[in-house]
mmCIF file of C-alpha atoms in Angstrom:
data_model
loop_
_atom_site.group_PDB
_atom_site.id
_atom_site.type_symbol
_atom_site.label_atom_id
_atom_site.label_comp_id
_atom_site.label_asym_id
_atom_site.label_seq_id
_atom_site.Cartn_x
_atom_site.Cartn_y
_atom_site.Cartn_z
ATOM 1 C CA MET A 267 -0.036 0.026 -0.041
ATOM 2 C CA THR A 268 1.944 3.027 -1.216
ATOM 3 C CA TYR A 269 1.133 6.184 -2.952
ATOM 4 C CA LEU A 270 4.870 7.064 -3.781
ATOM 5 C CA PRO A 271 4.650 6.797 -7.692
ATOM 6 C CA TYR A 272 1.733 9.354 -7.611
ATOM 7 C CA TYR A 273 4.018 11.781 -5.790
ATOM 8 C CA VAL A 274 6.814 11.089 -8.262
ATOM 9 C CA ALA A 275 4.480 12.036 -11.104
ATOM 10 C CA ALA A 276 3.518 15.180 -9.250
ATOM 11 C CA TRP A 277 7.139 16.045 -8.492
ATOM 12 C CA LEU A 278 8.152 15.447 -12.121
ATOM 13 C CA PHE A 279 5.511 17.795 -13.277
ATOM 14 C CA VAL A 280 6.545 20.664 -11.129
ATOM 15 C CA VAL A 281 10.299 20.187 -11.531
ATOM 16 C CA GLY A 282 9.927 20.214 -15.232
ATOM 17 C CA LEU A 283 7.997 23.416 -14.987
ATOM 18 C CA TYR A 284 10.746 24.865 -12.682
ATOM 19 C CA GLY A 285 13.140 24.021 -15.643
ATOM 20 C CA VAL A 286 10.821 25.873 -18.189
ATOM 21 C CA VAL A 287 10.606 28.860 -16.007
ATOM 22 C CA THR A 288 14.324 29.335 -15.441
ATOM 23 C CA SER A 289 15.352 28.204 -18.830
ATOM 24 C CA ARG A 290 18.129 30.240 -20.515
ATOM 25 C CA HIS A 291 18.260 28.240 -23.828
ATOM 26 C CA MET A 292 15.484 27.181 -26.096
ATOM 27 C CA VAL A 293 16.704 23.573 -26.568
ATOM 28 C CA HIS A 294 16.924 23.301 -22.789
ATOM 29 C CA LEU A 295 13.318 24.604 -22.613
ATOM 30 C CA VAL A 296 11.995 22.013 -25.098
ATOM 31 C CA ILE A 297 13.727 19.194 -23.042
ATOM 32 C CA CYS A 298 12.219 20.518 -19.792
ATOM 33 C CA LEU A 299 8.784 20.325 -21.451
ATOM 34 C CA THR A 300 9.481 16.605 -22.121
ATOM 35 C CA VAL A 301 10.208 16.276 -18.530
ATOM 36 C CA VAL A 302 6.760 17.672 -17.670
ATOM 37 C CA GLN A 303 5.154 15.284 -20.091
ATOM 38 C CA SER A 304 7.092 12.331 -18.648
ATOM 39 C CA SER A 305 5.098 12.838 -15.428
ATOM 40 C CA THR A 306 2.092 11.689 -17.510
ATOM 41 C CA TYR A 307 3.840 8.365 -18.242
ATOM 42 C CA VAL A 308 4.462 7.661 -14.587
ATOM 43 C CA LEU A 309 0.793 8.593 -13.574
ATOM 44 C CA LEU A 310 -0.707 6.406 -16.480
ATOM 45 C CA LEU A 311 1.371 3.392 -15.741
ATOM 46 C CA THR A 312 0.839 3.717 -12.043
ATOM 47 C CA ILE A 313 -3.101 3.819 -12.324
ATOM 48 C CA GLY A 314 -2.816 0.733 -14.553
ATOM 49 C CA TYR A 315 -0.472 -1.268 -12.256
ATOM 50 C CA ARG A 316 -2.097 -4.248 -10.302
ATOM 51 C CA ALA A 317 -0.253 -5.863 -7.609
ATOM 52 C CA GLY A 318 1.134 -9.283 -8.490
ATOM 53 C CA ALA A 319 -0.265 -9.021 -12.177
ATOM 54 C CA ALA A 320 1.677 -9.911 -15.265
ATOM 55 C CA ALA A 321 2.401 -7.744 -18.331
ATOM 56 C CA PRO A 322 -0.613 -7.861 -20.679
ATOM 57 C CA VAL A 323 1.323 -10.070 -23.304
ATOM 58 C CA PHE A 324 -0.074 -13.499 -23.307
ATOM 59 C CA VAL A 325 2.616 -15.345 -25.320
ATOM 60 C CA ASP A 326 4.276 -17.301 -22.613
ATOM 61 C CA ILE A 327 1.573 -17.123 -20.065
ATOM 62 C CA PRO A 328 -1.757 -18.639 -20.407
ATOM 63 C CA ALA A 329 -4.752 -16.337 -21.502
ATOM 64 C CA GLY A 330 -6.682 -15.473 -18.414
ATOM 65 C CA THR A 331 -3.646 -14.833 -16.189
ATOM 66 C CA PRO A 332 -4.205 -11.633 -14.118
ATOM 67 C CA ALA A 333 -2.547 -8.795 -16.214
ATOM 68 C CA VAL A 334 -2.104 -5.078 -15.570
ATOM 69 C CA ASP A 335 -4.462 -2.662 -17.402
ATOM 70 C CA PRO A 336 -3.505 -2.555 -21.274
ATOM 71 C CA VAL A 337 -5.766 0.431 -21.926
ATOM 72 C CA VAL A 338 -3.506 2.959 -20.012
ATOM 73 C CA GLN A 339 -0.473 1.517 -21.717
ATOM 74 C CA ALA A 340 -2.060 1.973 -25.186
ATOM 75 C CA LEU A 341 -2.783 5.655 -24.080
ATOM 76 C CA MET A 342 0.903 6.020 -22.986
ATOM 77 C CA LEU A 343 1.868 4.950 -26.508
ATOM 78 C CA THR A 344 -0.263 7.834 -27.880
ATOM 79 C CA ASP A 345 1.325 10.126 -25.313
ATOM 80 C CA VAL A 346 4.938 9.260 -26.453
ATOM 81 C CA VAL A 347 3.918 9.893 -30.146
ATOM 82 C CA VAL A 348 2.450 13.149 -29.309
ATOM 83 C CA GLU A 349 5.539 14.225 -27.237
ATOM 84 C CA VAL A 350 7.907 13.420 -29.987
ATOM 85 C CA THR A 351 6.004 15.308 -32.575
ATOM 86 C CA VAL A 352 5.486 18.340 -30.298
ATOM 87 C CA THR A 353 9.210 18.278 -29.613
ATOM 88 C CA ALA A 354 9.950 18.191 -33.400
ATOM 89 C CA LEU A 355 7.678 21.096 -34.070
ATOM 90 C CA LEU A 356 9.215 23.114 -31.130
ATOM 91 C CA LEU A 357 12.721 22.552 -32.149
ATOM 92 C CA ALA A 358 11.851 23.698 -35.697
ATOM 93 C CA LEU A 359 10.466 26.897 -34.064
ATOM 94 C CA ALA A 360 13.681 27.238 -32.210
ATOM 95 C CA VAL A 361 15.724 26.879 -35.465
ATOM 96 C CA GLN A 362 13.625 29.566 -37.061
ATOM 97 C CA ALA A 363 13.734 31.854 -34.074
ATOM 98 C CA HIS A 364 17.614 31.619 -34.148
ATOM 99 C CA GLU A 365 17.702 32.246 -37.743
ATOM 100 C CA ARG A 366 15.554 35.410 -37.516
ATOM 101 C CA THR A 367 17.070 36.944 -34.418
ATOM 102 C CA GLY A 368 20.435 35.188 -33.922
ATOM 103 C CA ARG A 369 19.455 34.314 -30.297
ATOM 104 C CA LEU A 370 18.444 31.194 -28.464
ATOM 105 C CA ASP A 371 17.821 32.649 -25.008
ATOM 106 C CA PRO A 372 13.983 32.966 -24.490
ATOM 107 C CA ASN A 373 14.422 35.994 -22.405
ATOM 108 C CA ASP A 374 15.873 37.835 -25.402
ATOM 109 C CA LEU A 375 12.842 37.169 -27.585
ATOM 110 C CA GLY A 376 10.393 39.370 -25.655
ATOM 111 C CA ILE A 377 9.920 41.937 -28.379
ATOM 112 C CA LEU A 378 7.785 40.951 -31.288
ATOM 113 C CA ARG A 379 8.937 42.266 -34.704
ATOM 114 C CA GLY A 380 6.743 42.427 -37.836
ATOM 115 C CA MET B 172 10.060 40.094 -16.733
ATOM 116 C CA ASN B 173 12.615 40.410 -14.022
ATOM 117 C CA PRO B 174 14.009 36.876 -13.374
ATOM 118 C CA LYS B 175 13.552 37.362 -9.576
ATOM 119 C CA VAL B 176 9.876 38.375 -9.865
ATOM 120 C CA ARG B 177 9.341 35.435 -12.185
ATOM 121 C CA MET B 178 10.991 33.028 -9.754
ATOM 122 C CA ALA B 179 8.824 34.256 -6.836
ATOM 123 C CA ILE B 180 5.709 33.752 -8.706
ATOM 124 C CA PHE B 181 6.876 30.401 -9.777
ATOM 125 C CA VAL B 182 7.687 29.384 -6.208
ATOM 126 C CA VAL B 183 4.223 30.402 -4.912
ATOM 127 C CA CYS B 184 2.290 28.827 -7.858
ATOM 128 C CA GLY B 185 4.479 25.786 -8.109
ATOM 129 C CA CYS B 186 4.031 24.850 -4.396
ATOM 130 C CA ALA B 187 0.252 25.468 -4.731
ATOM 131 C CA LEU B 188 0.160 23.295 -7.937
ATOM 132 C CA PHE B 189 2.222 20.412 -6.165
ATOM 133 C CA ALA B 190 -0.094 20.639 -3.116
ATOM 134 C CA ILE B 191 -3.298 20.524 -5.226
ATOM 135 C CA PHE B 192 -1.915 17.756 -7.460
ATOM 136 C CA ALA B 193 -0.733 15.654 -4.438
ATOM 137 C CA ALA B 194 -4.051 16.027 -2.639
ATOM 138 C CA GLY B 195 -6.000 15.009 -5.776
ATOM 139 C CA LEU B 196 -3.742 11.975 -6.276
ATOM 140 C CA SER B 197 -4.008 10.844 -2.696
ATOM 141 C CA ARG B 198 -7.640 10.172 -3.161
ATOM 142 C CA LEU B 199 -7.039 7.623 -5.787
ATOM 143 C CA HIS B 200 -6.618 3.961 -4.975
ATOM 144 C CA PRO B 201 -3.231 2.807 -3.448
ATOM 145 C CA VAL B 202 -0.732 1.743 -6.209
ATOM 146 C CA GLY B 203 -1.566 -1.684 -7.341
ATOM 147 C CA PHE B 204 -4.845 -2.280 -5.575
ATOM 148 C CA ALA B 205 -7.534 -0.778 -7.786
ATOM 149 C CA ALA B 206 -10.970 -2.079 -6.972
ATOM 150 C CA GLY B 207 -14.411 -1.571 -8.088
ATOM 151 C CA PRO B 208 -15.896 -0.931 -11.594
ATOM 152 C CA ALA B 209 -12.881 1.078 -12.879
ATOM 153 C CA THR B 210 -11.082 -2.203 -13.387
ATOM 154 C CA THR B 211 -13.684 -3.996 -15.429
ATOM 155 C CA TYR B 212 -12.954 -2.654 -18.802
ATOM 156 C CA SER B 213 -9.385 -3.672 -18.676
ATOM 157 C CA GLU B 214 -10.252 -6.943 -17.409
ATOM 158 C CA PHE B 215 -12.648 -7.302 -20.255
ATOM 159 C CA VAL B 216 -9.931 -6.307 -22.744
ATOM 160 C CA ASN B 217 -7.522 -8.881 -21.334
ATOM 161 C CA SER B 218 -10.097 -11.718 -21.324
ATOM 162 C CA ILE B 219 -11.033 -11.224 -24.958
ATOM 163 C CA THR B 220 -7.631 -10.532 -26.497
ATOM 164 C CA VAL B 221 -6.466 -14.095 -27.047
ATOM 165 C CA PRO B 222 -9.744 -16.184 -27.309
ATOM 166 C CA GLU B 223 -11.683 -13.724 -29.626
ATOM 167 C CA ARG B 224 -9.232 -11.414 -31.236
ATOM 168 C CA ARG B 225 -6.508 -13.905 -31.563
ATOM 169 C CA ILE B 226 -3.811 -11.189 -30.523
ATOM 170 C CA THR B 227 -1.384 -12.132 -27.813
ATOM 171 C CA ASP B 228 -0.311 -8.504 -27.105
ATOM 172 C CA ALA B 229 -3.199 -6.795 -25.482
ATOM 173 C CA VAL B 230 -1.816 -3.307 -25.901
ATOM 174 C CA THR B 231 -1.661 -3.802 -29.773
ATOM 175 C CA ALA B 232 -5.093 -5.190 -29.545
ATOM 176 C CA VAL B 233 -6.350 -1.992 -27.910
ATOM 177 C CA ASN B 234 -4.513 0.298 -30.229
ATOM 178 C CA PHE B 235 -5.331 -1.533 -33.555
ATOM 179 C CA ASP B 236 -8.407 -3.500 -33.080
ATOM 180 C CA ILE B 237 -10.611 -2.591 -30.223
ATOM 181 C CA ARG B 238 -9.764 1.332 -30.431
ATOM 182 C CA GLY B 239 -8.394 1.279 -33.993
ATOM 183 C CA PHE B 240 -10.293 4.417 -34.860
ATOM 184 C CA ASP B 241 -8.309 6.440 -32.166
ATOM 185 C CA THR B 242 -5.019 5.290 -33.479
ATOM 186 C CA LEU B 243 -6.107 6.797 -36.944
ATOM 187 C CA GLY B 244 -6.377 10.146 -35.084
ATOM 188 C CA GLU B 245 -2.866 9.436 -33.491
ATOM 189 C CA GLU B 246 -1.329 8.760 -36.864
ATOM 190 C CA TYR B 247 -2.785 11.957 -38.215
ATOM 191 C CA ILE B 248 -1.402 13.894 -35.225
ATOM 192 C CA MET B 249 2.049 12.858 -36.431
ATOM 193 C CA PHE B 250 1.207 13.580 -40.089
ATOM 194 C CA ALA B 251 0.025 17.217 -39.075
ATOM 195 C CA SER B 252 3.037 17.793 -37.061
ATOM 196 C CA VAL B 253 5.495 16.678 -39.835
ATOM 197 C CA LEU B 254 3.601 19.057 -42.153
ATOM 198 C CA GLY B 255 4.046 21.816 -39.605
ATOM 199 C CA VAL B 256 7.910 21.162 -39.324
ATOM 200 C CA MET B 257 8.163 21.211 -43.145
ATOM 201 C CA LEU B 258 6.190 24.519 -43.241
ATOM 202 C CA LEU B 259 8.551 26.087 -40.633
ATOM 203 C CA LEU B 260 11.721 24.857 -42.262
ATOM 204 C CA ARG B 261 10.788 25.653 -45.849
ATOM 205 C CA ARG B 262 13.175 27.406 -48.057
ATOM 206 C CA GLN B 263 13.299 31.173 -47.215
ATOM 207 C CA PRO B 264 13.738 33.886 -49.823
ATOM 208 C CA ASP B 265 17.221 34.696 -48.595
ATOM 209 C CA GLU B 266 18.413 31.050 -48.670
ATOM 210 C CA ARG B 267 20.173 29.390 -51.509
ATOM 211 C CA ASP B 268 21.815 25.957 -52.140
ATOM 212 C CA GLY B 269 25.383 25.522 -51.261
ATOM 213 C CA ALA B 270 27.641 24.981 -48.244
ATOM 214 C CA PRO B 271 27.153 27.541 -45.449
ATOM 215 C CA ILE B 272 29.945 30.024 -45.182
ATOM 216 C CA ASP B 273 31.902 29.741 -42.021
ATOM 217 C CA LYS B 274 32.082 32.944 -40.133
ATOM 218 C CA GLN B 275 35.472 32.073 -38.621
ATOM 219 C CA LYS B 276 37.746 31.582 -41.732
ATOM 220 C CA GLY B 277 40.161 28.723 -42.109
ATOM 221 C CA ARG B 278 38.477 26.154 -39.845
ATOM 222 C CA ARG B 279 38.716 22.557 -41.123
ATOM 223 C CA ILE B 280 35.754 20.374 -40.612
ATOM 224 C CA PRO B 281 36.957 16.997 -39.129
ATOM 225 C CA SER B 282 35.594 13.894 -40.690
ATOM 226 C CA PRO B 283 34.240 11.216 -38.467
ATOM 227 C CA SER B 284 36.737 8.817 -36.992
ATOM 228 C CA ASP B 285 37.077 5.360 -38.541
ATOM 229 C CA ALA B 286 35.604 3.769 -35.434
ATOM 230 C CA VAL B 287 32.442 5.789 -35.838
ATOM 231 C CA ARG B 288 32.315 5.017 -39.493
ATOM 232 C CA ILE B 289 32.617 1.182 -39.013
ATOM 233 C CA LEU B 290 30.151 1.039 -36.188
ATOM 234 C CA THR B 291 27.469 3.131 -37.795
ATOM 235 C CA ILE B 292 27.791 1.440 -41.234
ATOM 236 C CA SER B 293 27.633 -2.102 -39.755
ATOM 237 C CA LEU B 294 24.736 -1.139 -37.624
ATOM 238 C CA THR B 295 22.553 0.092 -40.575
ATOM 239 C CA GLY B 296 21.740 -3.327 -41.986
ATOM 240 C CA PRO B 297 20.718 -5.003 -38.604
ATOM 241 C CA LEU B 298 18.723 -1.880 -37.599
ATOM 242 C CA VAL B 299 16.583 -2.286 -40.781
ATOM 243 C CA VAL B 300 15.947 -5.901 -40.115
ATOM 244 C CA PHE B 301 15.172 -5.230 -36.455
ATOM 245 C CA GLY B 302 12.821 -2.522 -37.385
ATOM 246 C CA VAL B 303 10.749 -4.683 -39.868
ATOM 247 C CA TYR B 304 10.734 -7.561 -37.271
ATOM 248 C CA ILE B 305 9.251 -5.235 -34.695
ATOM 249 C CA VAL B 306 6.699 -3.814 -37.148
ATOM 250 C CA VAL B 307 5.460 -7.192 -38.225
ATOM 251 C CA HIS B 308 5.486 -8.849 -34.735
ATOM 252 C CA GLY B 309 3.233 -6.221 -33.079
ATOM 253 C CA GLN B 310 0.262 -8.539 -32.622
ATOM 254 C CA ILE B 311 2.438 -11.123 -30.853
ATOM 255 C CA SER B 312 4.943 -9.320 -28.592
ATOM 256 C CA PRO B 313 5.302 -5.783 -27.497
ATOM 257 C CA GLY B 314 6.054 -3.708 -30.637
ATOM 258 C CA GLY B 315 4.147 -2.563 -33.729
ATOM 259 C CA GLY B 316 4.159 0.114 -36.361
ATOM 260 C CA PHE B 317 4.991 3.054 -34.091
ATOM 261 C CA GLN B 318 7.948 1.327 -32.277
ATOM 262 C CA GLY B 319 9.321 -0.395 -35.265
ATOM 263 C CA GLY B 320 8.901 2.737 -37.523
ATOM 264 C CA MET B 321 11.085 4.712 -35.108
ATOM 265 C CA ILE B 322 13.706 1.991 -35.231
ATOM 266 C CA LEU B 323 13.563 1.989 -39.126
ATOM 267 C CA ALA B 324 13.955 5.809 -38.927
ATOM 268 C CA THR B 325 17.194 5.472 -37.048
ATOM 269 C CA ALA B 326 18.939 3.703 -40.058
ATOM 270 C CA PRO B 327 19.458 6.864 -41.986
ATOM 271 C CA LEU B 328 20.587 8.621 -39.048
ATOM 272 C CA MET B 329 23.256 5.983 -38.858
ATOM 273 C CA ILE B 330 24.382 6.724 -42.379
ATOM 274 C CA TYR B 331 24.350 10.512 -41.560
ATOM 275 C CA LEU B 332 26.541 10.009 -38.535
ATOM 276 C CA SER B 333 29.010 8.021 -40.791
ATOM 277 C CA GLY B 334 29.564 11.376 -42.705
ATOM 278 C CA GLU B 335 27.844 10.090 -45.819
ATOM 279 C CA PHE B 336 25.092 12.740 -46.008
ATOM 280 C CA GLU B 337 25.280 13.057 -49.876
ATOM 281 C CA SER B 338 24.827 9.250 -50.226
ATOM 282 C CA LEU B 339 21.849 9.385 -47.841
ATOM 283 C CA ARG B 340 20.218 12.008 -50.016
ATOM 284 C CA LYS B 341 20.588 9.692 -52.991
ATOM 285 C CA LEU B 342 19.553 6.604 -51.038
ATOM 286 C CA ALA B 343 16.361 8.373 -49.551
ATOM 287 C CA PRO B 344 15.428 11.231 -51.744
ATOM 288 C CA ARG B 345 12.944 13.487 -50.335
ATOM 289 C CA TRP B 346 10.135 12.291 -52.923
ATOM 290 C CA LEU B 347 10.525 8.684 -52.094
ATOM 291 C CA VAL B 348 10.348 9.296 -48.374
ATOM 292 C CA GLU B 349 7.200 11.489 -48.889
ATOM 293 C CA VAL B 350 5.604 8.790 -50.990
ATOM 294 C CA ALA B 351 6.257 6.180 -48.335
ATOM 295 C CA GLU B 352 4.743 8.432 -45.670
ATOM 296 C CA ALA B 353 1.665 9.256 -47.877
ATOM 297 C CA ILE B 354 1.037 5.532 -48.396
ATOM 298 C CA GLY B 355 1.346 4.900 -44.818
ATOM 299 C CA ALA B 356 -1.131 7.595 -43.847
ATOM 300 C CA GLY B 357 -3.547 6.797 -46.675
ATOM 301 C CA GLY B 358 -3.286 3.047 -46.248
ATOM 302 C CA TYR B 359 -4.765 3.179 -42.832
ATOM 303 C CA VAL B 360 -7.887 4.874 -44.186
ATOM 304 C CA VAL B 361 -8.118 2.461 -47.152
ATOM 305 C CA ILE B 362 -8.048 -0.667 -44.938
ATOM 306 C CA GLY B 363 -10.668 1.078 -42.574
ATOM 307 C CA ALA B 364 -12.819 1.925 -45.571
ATOM 308 C CA ALA B 365 -12.517 -1.639 -46.922
ATOM 309 C CA GLY B 366 -14.200 -2.722 -43.535
ATOM 310 C CA LEU B 367 -16.927 -0.091 -44.168
ATOM 311 C CA PHE B 368 -17.836 -1.109 -47.721
ATOM 312 C CA ALA B 369 -17.224 -4.863 -47.451
ATOM 313 C CA SER B 370 -18.916 -5.327 -44.123
ATOM 314 C CA THR B 371 -20.693 -3.060 -41.523
ATOM 315 C CA ALA B 372 -18.286 -0.690 -39.887
ATOM 316 C CA PHE B 373 -15.215 1.351 -40.450
ATOM 317 C CA LEU B 374 -12.054 -0.697 -39.544
ATOM 318 C CA HIS B 375 -14.136 -3.942 -39.273
ATOM 319 C CA ASN B 376 -11.639 -6.738 -39.023
ATOM 320 C CA LEU B 377 -12.157 -8.442 -42.313
ATOM 321 C CA LEU B 378 -9.351 -10.958 -42.669
ATOM 322 C CA PRO B 379 -9.344 -14.392 -40.998
ATOM 323 C CA PRO B 380 -8.121 -14.166 -37.384
ATOM 324 C CA GLY B 381 -5.564 -16.992 -37.637
ATOM 325 C CA GLN B 382 -3.963 -18.682 -34.631
ATOM 326 C CA PRO B 383 -2.684 -16.644 -31.636
ATOM 327 C CA GLY B 384 1.092 -16.396 -31.688
ATOM 328 C CA ASP B 385 1.279 -16.727 -35.509
ATOM 329 C CA VAL B 386 2.636 -13.836 -37.542
ATOM 330 C CA PHE B 387 -0.567 -13.946 -39.745
ATOM 331 C CA SER B 388 -2.812 -13.724 -36.798
ATOM 332 C CA GLY B 389 -5.099 -10.840 -35.727
ATOM 333 C CA GLY B 390 -6.557 -10.132 -39.253
ATOM 334 C CA THR B 391 -6.078 -6.529 -40.418
ATOM 335 C CA VAL B 392 -4.040 -5.717 -37.311
ATOM 336 C CA ALA B 393 -0.797 -6.687 -39.042
ATOM 337 C CA LEU B 394 -1.698 -4.796 -42.217
ATOM 338 C CA LEU B 395 -2.569 -1.665 -40.114
ATOM 339 C CA ASN B 396 0.825 -1.985 -38.183
ATOM 340 C CA VAL B 397 2.810 -2.088 -41.623
ATOM 341 C CA THR B 398 0.984 1.170 -42.718
ATOM 342 C CA VAL B 399 1.665 2.848 -39.418
ATOM 343 C CA GLY B 400 5.286 1.669 -39.568
ATOM 344 C CA LEU B 401 5.739 3.367 -43.136
ATOM 345 C CA GLU B 402 3.948 6.458 -41.835
ATOM 346 C CA VAL B 403 6.193 6.709 -38.868
ATOM 347 C CA ALA B 404 9.467 5.887 -40.513
ATOM 348 C CA GLY B 405 8.606 8.090 -43.569
ATOM 349 C CA GLY B 406 7.587 11.006 -41.131
ATOM 350 C CA PHE B 407 10.843 10.779 -39.083
ATOM 351 C CA ILE B 408 13.023 10.597 -42.084
ATOM 352 C CA VAL B 409 11.392 13.610 -43.594
ATOM 353 C CA LEU B 410 11.989 15.421 -40.314
ATOM 354 C CA LEU B 411 15.474 14.316 -40.283
ATOM 355 C CA LEU B 412 16.190 15.458 -43.840
ATOM 356 C CA ALA B 413 14.424 18.764 -43.209
ATOM 357 C CA PHE B 414 16.609 19.524 -40.131
ATOM 358 C CA LEU B 415 19.768 18.378 -41.865
ATOM 359 C CA GLU B 416 19.202 20.294 -45.076
ATOM 360 C CA GLU B 417 18.519 23.425 -42.850
ATOM 361 C CA THR B 418 22.432 23.159 -42.091
ATOM 362 C CA LEU B 419 23.264 23.016 -45.797
ATOM 363 C CA VAL B 420 21.865 26.205 -47.142
ATOM 364 C CA ARG B 421 23.693 29.473 -47.654
ATOM 365 C CA ARG B 422 22.172 32.632 -46.395
ATOM 366 C CA ASP B 423 22.540 36.032 -47.916
ATOM 367 C CA PRO B 424 23.962 38.250 -45.281
ATOM 368 C CA SER B 425 21.070 40.587 -44.128
#
């Protein structure tokens, strides 16, 4: 009976936000955002976990063996795909911002130009 | 904004967020001991995966059979994001073909060491085989189109790391990769529509289910995995080429 993984998820979320807020480099900022998102992995897998249950792959265990929740694992797969695509999009934005302004510090990008 | 002010706001809001988050989570069931109606759907999925759907990996059964329509949306999230990156990294008016001019004159670009070249070139073939293996065995063991497609997309990265970017461009030209991605994205819809016209519902599993544990089990799941694998591999190679070509343009000084 433990709640520890839930608190790990909450901590990952907040520590990732700390990285985003204090970031001085746009690539660092994008990586911090992936830390925020990784808290959802911990949370989803924790919710689906059953004590003493097997992985939901019935190759070498007979069908009907108690297994953990496959639905949240499928959700997590979606989560990974979305994270990777968002990361690619944000890095492309960082490349463009660097080309236009020559800077990668988000603090220097406060002024909008037409 | 002043960094100190921002930090002060973050400390207050971050602590509040963590407290609310933790308070909400502590009302959930203890880890590993879910009880009540919330568990019934997962138990239902686990119980029908092998006897009815003939798929031994329950996660693949959820993704491509029971909730196949959601995976279509997931695939198109990827497609839209690749389109977004292509749009952002498109050729700008002040960019021309040609190696970029180094601002510090007289620097020599070191070529990759022999160890890196041998390792990356000898890894390329096994990575392709492993990627295809993961794609086609999704219905048996953990894997499938998304995972296998990512592994397939690392093979061109290996060629790039060995310093052969020009041969990568010849081996995987933009148009070929884009065609593969389009076939992957459209193939999912075509297989789904085949279910709609030949039977009753979109993505209806038409093909014979086969024996659990066999490569040809699960009906259309294997085909859907192949289309997703093409889409993911194609999409990521397009991304890779777009980012790499960004380093190979000459910009007019502004």
